Amino acid sequence: MFLSKEEEKILDGEGGWALERAMRLLTTIGDLNDAERLVPIKRSQIAGVSYKTAGGPTLHLVEELAKENVKVRTKATQNPAGMDLERWREMGIPDEFAEKQLRLCRAYEKLGVRATCTCTPYLSGNKPEFGEMVGFSESSAVAFVNSVIGARTNRHGGLDALSAAMIGKVPLMGYLIDENRIGNVHVKVDFKPNSEADYSALGYYVGREVKIDEVPVYDGIRNASLNEVMLLGAASAASGSVALFHILGLTPEAKNVKDAFGGGEAEYTIEVTRRDIESVYDELSTDEEPDLVAIGCPHSSIQELKRAAELLSGRRVKKGVKFWVFTSPEVFREAKKSGYVNRIKSAGGDVFLNTCMVVAPIEEMGFRCVYTNSAKAAFYVPRITRGKCKSGMVPLRKCIEICTTS
Ligand code: F3S
C-alpha cells in the first residue's frame, strides 16, 4: 500500500508507540485487502465499550493510551456500555462491574471519544453525509449508514476503528469503492410485513442466506419506517455479515433497478415468503416465561418509544417481569419532552440509556429469559450469556401484552 512520507514516519515510530501500532494495524488490514492507500475520515464510531464484551485487556489498553495523552483526530462516539452510566444501580448492575465500566468510558473520553454510548450515533449527533467515508464499528450502525444514508464504511472492529480515529484515516477498500457497493442478490419479498418484528425476521433470514460481502437488494418493501429499516439492517448484520443492503425505491443508491444492480443483473434471487418468516420466529422462540421484556436493539428511535407509550396506555407491567426500553441520550431527551418516557414509567416500565439487553451483564443481574422484538437481540442473548438466559422474539404489541395486565 502506498504511504505518504508523513504516514511512513508514523509507522517508523516518530509519533510514539500508540500511533505506530495504530498505523501498523491499518496498513496490515490495507495490505491484506489490496488497498491502494489511506484516505482521510472525519467520523468514527468505536465499539468495544461494554466491559462485558471488551473486558480487562481493552480497559488496560485504553487507559494506557489515555496516559500517553493520545487524542482521536475524528468526531468519535462510543458504542453502548454495559450499563446506564448514571442509573446503573437502578438496573441492578454489580458494583465491581460498574467501577470497571466507568473507568473504561472515562478512558475513552480522555482520548476524545464522546460517551454517547449508543449504537445509533446517526440519531445522536454523529451522522455522516451521503457519500462521506467514515470508520464505523458496530455492525448495525455500519449497515445503517452504508445502506440508508449512503455514507461509506467498512465493517470495522473496535480496535481498528479506534486506530483509524487516532490516525484520522482508513484504508481505501471494500465498501468505500463504487463497484463493491453494487447489489448482487435479488431478494423478492413475497409477503406483507405486518410489524416491525417482521422486518427484523426478514433481515435475519436474508443475513443467513447471503454470503460474506454480498449486497442484497430488497424488492417488494413499500413504506418501511426508519425503525423497521433499523431492525432489518441490524438483524442481517447479526445473522450474517451484511454491511450494505439496498431497498428498491427507498434507499439512496437504489432509486431503481438499474441503480441497484449497477446496470447489470443479480447473481441469484432469494424469495422470502411468510412461511420463511414464521421459521425465524420459531427458531428465535422459547417456552419459558420472560422476566425481562426489552426493546431497543438497535437503540429505540422516537417512533418506537412513542409506539411503546401508546401500547402501554391503560395497562400496567405485571409483578415479576420488567419492561425496559433502551435508547440513546438524544432520543431520550426528545421522548422525555414529548411525554413518552413518563407514560412508559407510569405504566411500570423504564427507559435506560447507554446500554442494551445484549451488552449489559443481564445474567449476573438475575434475568433468565428475555423477550424482545429484535431478531438481533434474540439471537445474541442466549449466546452471550452462554445459555444462562433464554430469549424469544415477538412483535412489540405482543411484547407489551405479555408483560402487562389491562
Ligand atoms: Fe445496539 Fe445492543 Fe442491539 S449495541 S444493535 S442494542 S445488541
PDB file of C-alpha atoms in Angstrom, residues 126-245:
ATOM      1  CA  ASN A 126     -22.708  11.681  14.657  1.00  0.00           C
ATOM      2  CA  LYS A 127     -24.497  11.337  11.336  1.00  0.00           C
ATOM      3  CA  PRO A 128     -22.384  11.115   8.179  1.00  0.00           C
ATOM      4  CA  GLU A 129     -23.470  12.601   4.891  1.00  0.00           C
ATOM      5  CA  PHE A 130     -24.271  10.791   1.666  1.00  0.00           C
ATOM      6  CA  GLY A 131     -21.002   9.617   0.076  1.00  0.00           C
ATOM      7  CA  GLU A 132     -18.882  10.521   3.120  1.00  0.00           C
ATOM      8  CA  MET A 133     -16.189   7.988   4.031  1.00  0.00           C
ATOM      9  CA  VAL A 134     -16.153   7.102   7.722  1.00  0.00           C
ATOM     10  CA  GLY A 135     -14.650   4.498  10.044  1.00  0.00           C
ATOM     11  CA  PHE A 136     -17.520   2.879  11.927  1.00  0.00           C
ATOM     12  CA  SER A 137     -17.585  -0.248  14.020  1.00  0.00           C
ATOM     13  CA  GLU A 138     -20.868  -1.731  15.385  1.00  0.00           C
ATOM     14  CA  SER A 139     -22.406  -3.855  12.685  1.00  0.00           C
ATOM     15  CA  SER A 140     -25.907  -2.352  12.921  1.00  0.00           C
ATOM     16  CA  ALA A 141     -24.577   1.208  12.587  1.00  0.00           C
ATOM     17  CA  VAL A 142     -22.343   0.130   9.705  1.00  0.00           C
ATOM     18  CA  ALA A 143     -25.337  -1.369   7.888  1.00  0.00           C
ATOM     19  CA  PHE A 144     -27.458   1.722   8.540  1.00  0.00           C
ATOM     20  CA  VAL A 145     -25.010   4.414   7.467  1.00  0.00           C
ATOM     21  CA  ASN A 146     -23.942   2.457   4.380  1.00  0.00           C
ATOM     22  CA  SER A 147     -27.424   1.499   3.276  1.00  0.00           C
ATOM     23  CA  VAL A 148     -29.862   4.129   4.486  1.00  0.00           C
ATOM     24  CA  ILE A 149     -27.644   7.222   4.445  1.00  0.00           C
ATOM     25  CA  GLY A 150     -25.387   6.156   1.577  1.00  0.00           C
ATOM     26  CA  ALA A 151     -22.242   7.024   3.549  1.00  0.00           C
ATOM     27  CA  ARG A 152     -19.284   4.672   3.117  1.00  0.00           C
ATOM     28  CA  THR A 153     -17.698   2.493   5.747  1.00  0.00           C
ATOM     29  CA  ASN A 154     -16.240  -0.934   6.087  1.00  0.00           C
ATOM     30  CA  ARG A 155     -17.284  -3.167   8.929  1.00  0.00           C
ATOM     31  CA  HIS A 156     -14.530  -2.294  11.383  1.00  0.00           C
ATOM     32  CA  GLY A 157     -13.829  -3.995  14.672  1.00  0.00           C
ATOM     33  CA  GLY A 158     -13.459  -1.836  17.787  1.00  0.00           C
ATOM     34  CA  LEU A 159      -9.675  -1.832  17.674  1.00  0.00           C
ATOM     35  CA  ASP A 160      -9.271  -0.898  14.031  1.00  0.00           C
ATOM     36  CA  ALA A 161     -11.998   1.760  14.312  1.00  0.00           C
ATOM     37  CA  LEU A 162     -10.069   3.233  17.240  1.00  0.00           C
ATOM     38  CA  SER A 163      -6.807   3.056  15.278  1.00  0.00           C
ATOM     39  CA  ALA A 164      -8.468   4.781  12.338  1.00  0.00           C
ATOM     40  CA  ALA A 165      -9.795   7.503  14.661  1.00  0.00           C
ATOM     41  CA  MET A 166      -6.306   8.039  16.106  1.00  0.00           C
ATOM     42  CA  ILE A 167      -4.744   8.315  12.654  1.00  0.00           C
ATOM     43  CA  GLY A 168      -7.738  10.049  11.053  1.00  0.00           C
ATOM     44  CA  LYS A 169      -7.605   7.691   8.078  1.00  0.00           C
ATOM     45  CA  VAL A 170      -8.848   4.312   6.815  1.00  0.00           C
ATOM     46  CA  PRO A 171      -7.571   2.016   4.049  1.00  0.00           C
ATOM     47  CA  LEU A 172      -9.316   2.631   0.734  1.00  0.00           C
ATOM     48  CA  MET A 173     -11.006  -0.738   0.204  1.00  0.00           C
ATOM     49  CA  GLY A 174     -14.261  -2.689   0.377  1.00  0.00           C
ATOM     50  CA  TYR A 175     -17.436  -0.644   0.674  1.00  0.00           C
ATOM     51  CA  LEU A 176     -15.577   2.637   0.160  1.00  0.00           C
ATOM     52  CA  ILE A 177     -15.233   1.713  -3.516  1.00  0.00           C
ATOM     53  CA  ASP A 178     -18.073   2.191  -6.024  1.00  0.00           C
ATOM     54  CA  GLU A 179     -18.004  -1.276  -7.582  1.00  0.00           C
ATOM     55  CA  ASN A 180     -18.279  -3.056  -4.215  1.00  0.00           C
ATOM     56  CA  ARG A 181     -21.489  -1.196  -3.440  1.00  0.00           C
ATOM     57  CA  ILE A 182     -23.447  -2.638  -6.331  1.00  0.00           C
ATOM     58  CA  GLY A 183     -26.234  -5.032  -5.384  1.00  0.00           C
ATOM     59  CA  ASN A 184     -25.741  -8.646  -6.419  1.00  0.00           C
ATOM     60  CA  VAL A 185     -28.506 -10.624  -4.692  1.00  0.00           C
ATOM     61  CA  HIS A 186     -32.141 -10.015  -5.612  1.00  0.00           C
ATOM     62  CA  VAL A 187     -34.388 -10.504  -2.575  1.00  0.00           C
ATOM     63  CA  LYS A 188     -38.029 -10.862  -3.599  1.00  0.00           C
ATOM     64  CA  VAL A 189     -40.163 -10.073  -0.593  1.00  0.00           C
ATOM     65  CA  ASP A 190     -43.225 -12.250  -1.265  1.00  0.00           C
ATOM     66  CA  PHE A 191     -45.171 -11.376   1.864  1.00  0.00           C
ATOM     67  CA  LYS A 192     -46.519  -8.260   3.504  1.00  0.00           C
ATOM     68  CA  PRO A 193     -44.680  -7.358   6.707  1.00  0.00           C
ATOM     69  CA  ASN A 194     -47.241  -6.703   9.459  1.00  0.00           C
ATOM     70  CA  SER A 195     -44.993  -5.469  12.216  1.00  0.00           C
ATOM     71  CA  GLU A 196     -41.524  -4.140  12.966  1.00  0.00           C
ATOM     72  CA  ALA A 197     -40.581  -7.657  14.100  1.00  0.00           C
ATOM     73  CA  ASP A 198     -41.468  -8.981  10.629  1.00  0.00           C
ATOM     74  CA  TYR A 199     -38.810  -6.652   9.167  1.00  0.00           C
ATOM     75  CA  SER A 200     -36.343  -7.868  11.757  1.00  0.00           C
ATOM     76  CA  ALA A 201     -37.166 -11.500  10.898  1.00  0.00           C
ATOM     77  CA  LEU A 202     -36.755 -10.677   7.186  1.00  0.00           C
ATOM     78  CA  GLY A 203     -33.282  -9.224   7.781  1.00  0.00           C
ATOM     79  CA  TYR A 204     -32.369 -12.213   9.926  1.00  0.00           C
ATOM     80  CA  TYR A 205     -33.493 -14.663   7.226  1.00  0.00           C
ATOM     81  CA  VAL A 206     -31.645 -12.853   4.428  1.00  0.00           C
ATOM     82  CA  GLY A 207     -28.470 -12.368   6.506  1.00  0.00           C
ATOM     83  CA  ARG A 208     -28.277 -16.120   6.960  1.00  0.00           C
ATOM     84  CA  GLU A 209     -28.806 -16.847   3.256  1.00  0.00           C
ATOM     85  CA  VAL A 210     -26.260 -14.487   1.676  1.00  0.00           C
ATOM     86  CA  LYS A 211     -22.503 -14.903   1.677  1.00  0.00           C
ATOM     87  CA  ILE A 212     -19.951 -12.525   3.158  1.00  0.00           C
ATOM     88  CA  ASP A 213     -19.512  -9.335   1.082  1.00  0.00           C
ATOM     89  CA  GLU A 214     -22.704  -9.897  -0.925  1.00  0.00           C
ATOM     90  CA  VAL A 215     -25.060  -6.942  -1.219  1.00  0.00           C
ATOM     91  CA  PRO A 216     -28.758  -7.878  -1.044  1.00  0.00           C
ATOM     92  CA  VAL A 217     -31.336  -5.748  -2.855  1.00  0.00           C
ATOM     93  CA  TYR A 218     -34.812  -5.968  -1.299  1.00  0.00           C
ATOM     94  CA  ASP A 219     -37.604  -5.795  -3.836  1.00  0.00           C
ATOM     95  CA  GLY A 220     -41.185  -5.516  -2.628  1.00  0.00           C
ATOM     96  CA  ILE A 221     -40.815  -3.382   0.504  1.00  0.00           C
ATOM     97  CA  ARG A 222     -43.052  -0.329   0.465  1.00  0.00           C
ATOM     98  CA  ASN A 223     -43.142   2.451   3.046  1.00  0.00           C
ATOM     99  CA  ALA A 224     -40.896   0.872   5.660  1.00  0.00           C
ATOM    100  CA  SER A 225     -40.322   3.238   8.586  1.00  0.00           C
ATOM    101  CA  LEU A 226     -36.933   4.280   9.942  1.00  0.00           C
ATOM    102  CA  ASN A 227     -37.464   1.954  12.861  1.00  0.00           C
ATOM    103  CA  GLU A 228     -38.322  -1.008  10.664  1.00  0.00           C
ATOM    104  CA  VAL A 229     -35.274  -0.480   8.440  1.00  0.00           C
ATOM    105  CA  MET A 230     -33.036  -0.186  11.528  1.00  0.00           C
ATOM    106  CA  LEU A 231     -34.315  -3.540  12.796  1.00  0.00           C
ATOM    107  CA  LEU A 232     -33.932  -5.178   9.382  1.00  0.00           C
ATOM    108  CA  GLY A 233     -30.334  -3.998   8.950  1.00  0.00           C
ATOM    109  CA  ALA A 234     -29.269  -4.943  12.481  1.00  0.00           C
ATOM    110  CA  ALA A 235     -30.681  -8.451  12.080  1.00  0.00           C
ATOM    111  CA  SER A 236     -28.982  -9.167   8.747  1.00  0.00           C
ATOM    112  CA  ALA A 237     -25.679  -7.896  10.157  1.00  0.00           C
ATOM    113  CA  ALA A 238     -26.109 -10.279  13.115  1.00  0.00           C
ATOM    114  CA  SER A 239     -27.226 -13.496  11.425  1.00  0.00           C
ATOM    115  CA  GLY A 240     -24.818 -12.937   8.520  1.00  0.00           C
ATOM    116  CA  SER A 241     -22.378 -10.134   7.977  1.00  0.00           C
ATOM    117  CA  VAL A 242     -24.388  -7.797   5.770  1.00  0.00           C
ATOM    118  CA  ALA A 243     -22.690  -4.394   5.887  1.00  0.00           C
ATOM    119  CA  LEU A 244     -24.636  -2.919   2.976  1.00  0.00           C
ATOM    120  CA  PHE A 245     -28.078  -3.593   1.547  1.00  0.00           C
TER     121      PHE A 245
END
